[in-house]
Tab-separated table of C-alpha atoms in Angstrom:
chain	number	residue	atom	x	y	z
A	1	MET	CA	118.433	102.174	82.864
A	2	MET	CA	120.854	104.730	85.246
A	3	CYS	CA	122.577	105.205	81.908
A	4	CYS	CA	119.282	106.371	79.594
A	5	ALA	CA	118.356	108.000	82.669
A	6	THR	CA	120.951	110.684	82.660
A	7	ASN	CA	121.429	113.851	80.670
A	8	GLY	CA	123.461	113.344	77.737
A	9	GLY	CA	122.939	109.174	78.263
A	10	TRP	CA	125.229	106.622	77.959
A	11	SER	CA	127.925	108.877	76.816
A	12	ALA	CA	127.783	111.260	79.590
A	13	MET	CA	127.503	108.063	82.283
A	14	ALA	CA	130.824	106.664	80.886
A	15	ALA	CA	132.666	110.461	80.648
A	16	SER	CA	131.125	110.906	84.041
A	17	GLN	CA	132.956	107.778	85.295
A	18	GLY	CA	136.236	108.161	83.390
A	19	ILE	CA	136.162	105.756	80.657
A	20	SER	CA	134.985	105.084	77.357
A	21	LEU	CA	131.248	104.401	76.134
A	22	THR	CA	132.634	100.709	75.158
A	23	ALA	CA	134.483	100.170	78.483
A	24	LEU	CA	130.807	101.089	79.909
A	25	GLN	CA	129.107	98.974	77.924
A	26	ASN	CA	131.492	96.320	78.369
A	27	ARG	CA	131.184	96.184	82.261
A	28	VAL	CA	127.035	96.644	81.966
A	29	TYR	CA	127.007	94.130	79.704
A	30	GLY	CA	129.374	91.588	81.760
A	31	ARG	CA	131.501	90.987	78.369
A	32	LYS	CA	134.275	89.010	78.690
A	33	GLY	CA	134.114	88.631	82.600
A	34	GLN	CA	134.007	92.880	82.986
A	35	GLU	CA	131.743	93.838	85.640
A	36	ILE	CA	130.413	97.168	87.133
A	37	THR	CA	131.723	97.416	91.114
A	38	VAL	CA	129.138	98.002	93.632
A	39	SER	CA	131.204	101.724	94.222
A	40	ARG	CA	130.860	102.426	90.432
A	41	ALA	CA	126.929	101.268	90.725
A	42	MET	CA	126.461	103.370	93.734
A	43	ALA	CA	128.116	106.750	92.020
A	44	MET	CA	125.863	105.780	88.594
A	45	GLN	CA	122.944	105.985	90.834
A	46	ALA	CA	123.695	109.552	92.439
A	47	ILE	CA	125.025	110.508	88.876
A	48	SER	CA	121.372	109.425	87.208
A	49	GLY	CA	119.261	111.146	90.320
A	50	THR	CA	117.613	107.448	90.431
A	51	THR	CA	117.002	104.503	92.816
A	52	TYR	CA	117.689	101.600	90.072
A	53	PHE	CA	120.539	100.230	91.751
A	54	ALA	CA	119.125	100.458	95.343
A	55	GLU	CA	115.804	98.725	94.114
A	56	ALA	CA	117.625	95.939	92.083
A	57	VAL	CA	119.804	95.057	95.586
A	58	ALA	CA	116.359	94.917	97.437
A	59	HIS	CA	114.576	92.724	94.913
A	60	GLU	CA	117.826	90.490	94.617
A	61	SER	CA	117.601	90.255	98.588
A	62	GLY	CA	114.224	89.390	98.646
A	63	GLY	CA	113.022	93.037	100.078
A	64	LEU	CA	111.504	96.047	99.023
A	65	PHE	CA	113.224	99.660	98.718
A	66	ILE	CA	111.539	102.576	99.991
A	67	LYS	CA	112.758	106.253	99.346
A	68	LEU	CA	111.564	107.876	102.329
A	69	PRO	CA	110.713	111.513	101.981
A	70	THR	CA	112.884	114.551	103.149
A	71	VAL	CA	111.336	116.172	106.125
A	72	GLY	CA	109.818	119.667	105.893
A	73	ASP	CA	107.609	121.552	107.454
A	74	LEU	CA	104.775	119.365	108.098
A	75	SER	CA	101.259	120.915	109.531
A	76	ALA	CA	99.099	119.368	111.964
A	77	GLU	CA	96.745	119.135	108.586
A	78	ASP	CA	99.383	117.091	106.427
A	79	ILE	CA	99.696	114.795	109.408
A	80	GLN	CA	95.974	114.382	109.213
A	81	GLU	CA	95.785	113.769	105.613
A	82	GLN	CA	98.606	111.634	105.575
A	83	PHE	CA	97.202	109.250	108.238
A	84	ILE	CA	93.575	109.417	106.463
A	85	GLU	CA	95.385	108.133	103.370
A	86	MET	CA	96.890	105.354	105.455
A	87	LEU	CA	93.581	104.345	106.559
A	88	GLU	CA	92.426	104.487	103.316
A	89	LYS	CA	94.727	102.283	101.733
A	90	ALA	CA	94.268	99.750	104.737
A	91	GLY	CA	90.532	99.379	103.717
A	92	GLU	CA	91.381	99.275	100.349
A	93	PHE	CA	93.488	96.165	100.986
A	94	ALA	CA	90.876	94.506	103.683
A	95	ALA	CA	88.112	94.830	100.959
A	96	GLU	CA	90.416	93.533	98.282
A	97	TRP	CA	90.910	90.921	100.886
A	98	ARG	CA	87.468	89.713	101.496
A	99	ARG	CA	86.917	89.922	97.859
A	100	ALA	CA	89.895	87.559	96.947
A	101	THR	CA	88.834	84.859	99.703
A	102	ALA	CA	85.442	85.225	99.559
A	103	ASP	CA	85.517	81.650	97.262
A	104	ASP	CA	88.201	79.898	99.581
A	105	GLU	CA	90.752	80.484	96.416
A	106	VAL	CA	92.965	82.749	95.750
A	107	CYS	CA	93.820	83.395	91.682
A	108	LYS	CA	96.914	84.653	90.198
A	109	ARG	CA	95.234	87.702	89.106
A	110	GLU	CA	94.017	88.141	92.623
A	111	LYS	CA	97.350	87.318	94.732
A	112	ARG	CA	99.180	89.522	92.256
A	113	GLN	CA	96.257	92.561	93.203
A	114	LEU	CA	97.194	91.972	97.211
A	115	GLY	CA	100.850	91.802	96.415
A	116	HIS	CA	100.649	95.747	94.950
A	117	LEU	CA	98.161	96.896	97.806
A	118	ALA	CA	100.265	95.366	100.354
A	119	THR	CA	103.534	96.807	98.897
A	120	ASP	CA	101.602	100.162	98.457
A	121	LEU	CA	100.676	100.550	102.329
A	122	CYS	CA	104.220	99.432	103.179
A	123	VAL	CA	105.446	102.211	101.439
A	124	ILE	CA	103.069	104.508	102.886
A	125	PHE	CA	102.734	103.466	106.326
A	126	ARG	CA	107.228	103.388	106.213
A	127	ARG	CA	107.070	106.765	104.813
A	128	ARG	CA	104.783	108.495	107.305
A	129	LEU	CA	106.886	107.100	110.513
A	130	HIS	CA	109.661	108.379	108.704
A	131	GLN	CA	108.237	111.909	108.813
A	132	VAL	CA	106.472	111.894	112.077
A	133	THR	CA	109.631	110.537	113.889
A	134	ARG	CA	111.711	113.476	112.232
A	135	LEU	CA	109.659	115.889	113.603
A	136	GLU	CA	111.299	117.999	115.855
A	137	GLY	CA	110.288	117.278	119.551
A	138	CYS	CA	108.379	114.520	118.207
A	139	CYS	CA	110.681	111.616	120.407
A	140	ALA	CA	112.696	111.818	123.395
A	141	VAL	CA	114.561	108.485	122.353
A	142	GLY	CA	116.521	108.438	119.179
A	143	SER	CA	115.407	111.317	117.625
């Protein structure tokens, strides 16, 4: 996916790595025991402008990769809007939880929906915390 996301595709990715297209394909597809090293995968991720490698590592580790936003100039209105967004998402999760558990049984569809909402909520909370704690003068400790 990183190769496809790169401007110029597989050929451009191979050239950026200083290897032939065939050599890159052999490593990506694990032909004859070849593989992509972590440092090469990190370089490929940077070149492609994606987070696919980080997402895969997080997933394989049983976690979730959350790309944190850059902290620019946030106004009080921006922070308030983002806080309201968090509350709305929490309310959406709570409502879905009530619907899903009303019959004392959570089916696969309900479990999947709750999982998506929980992930969205986690991402929103983590991103907002990152932004707020990076604001100048926000925190005396750890800023």
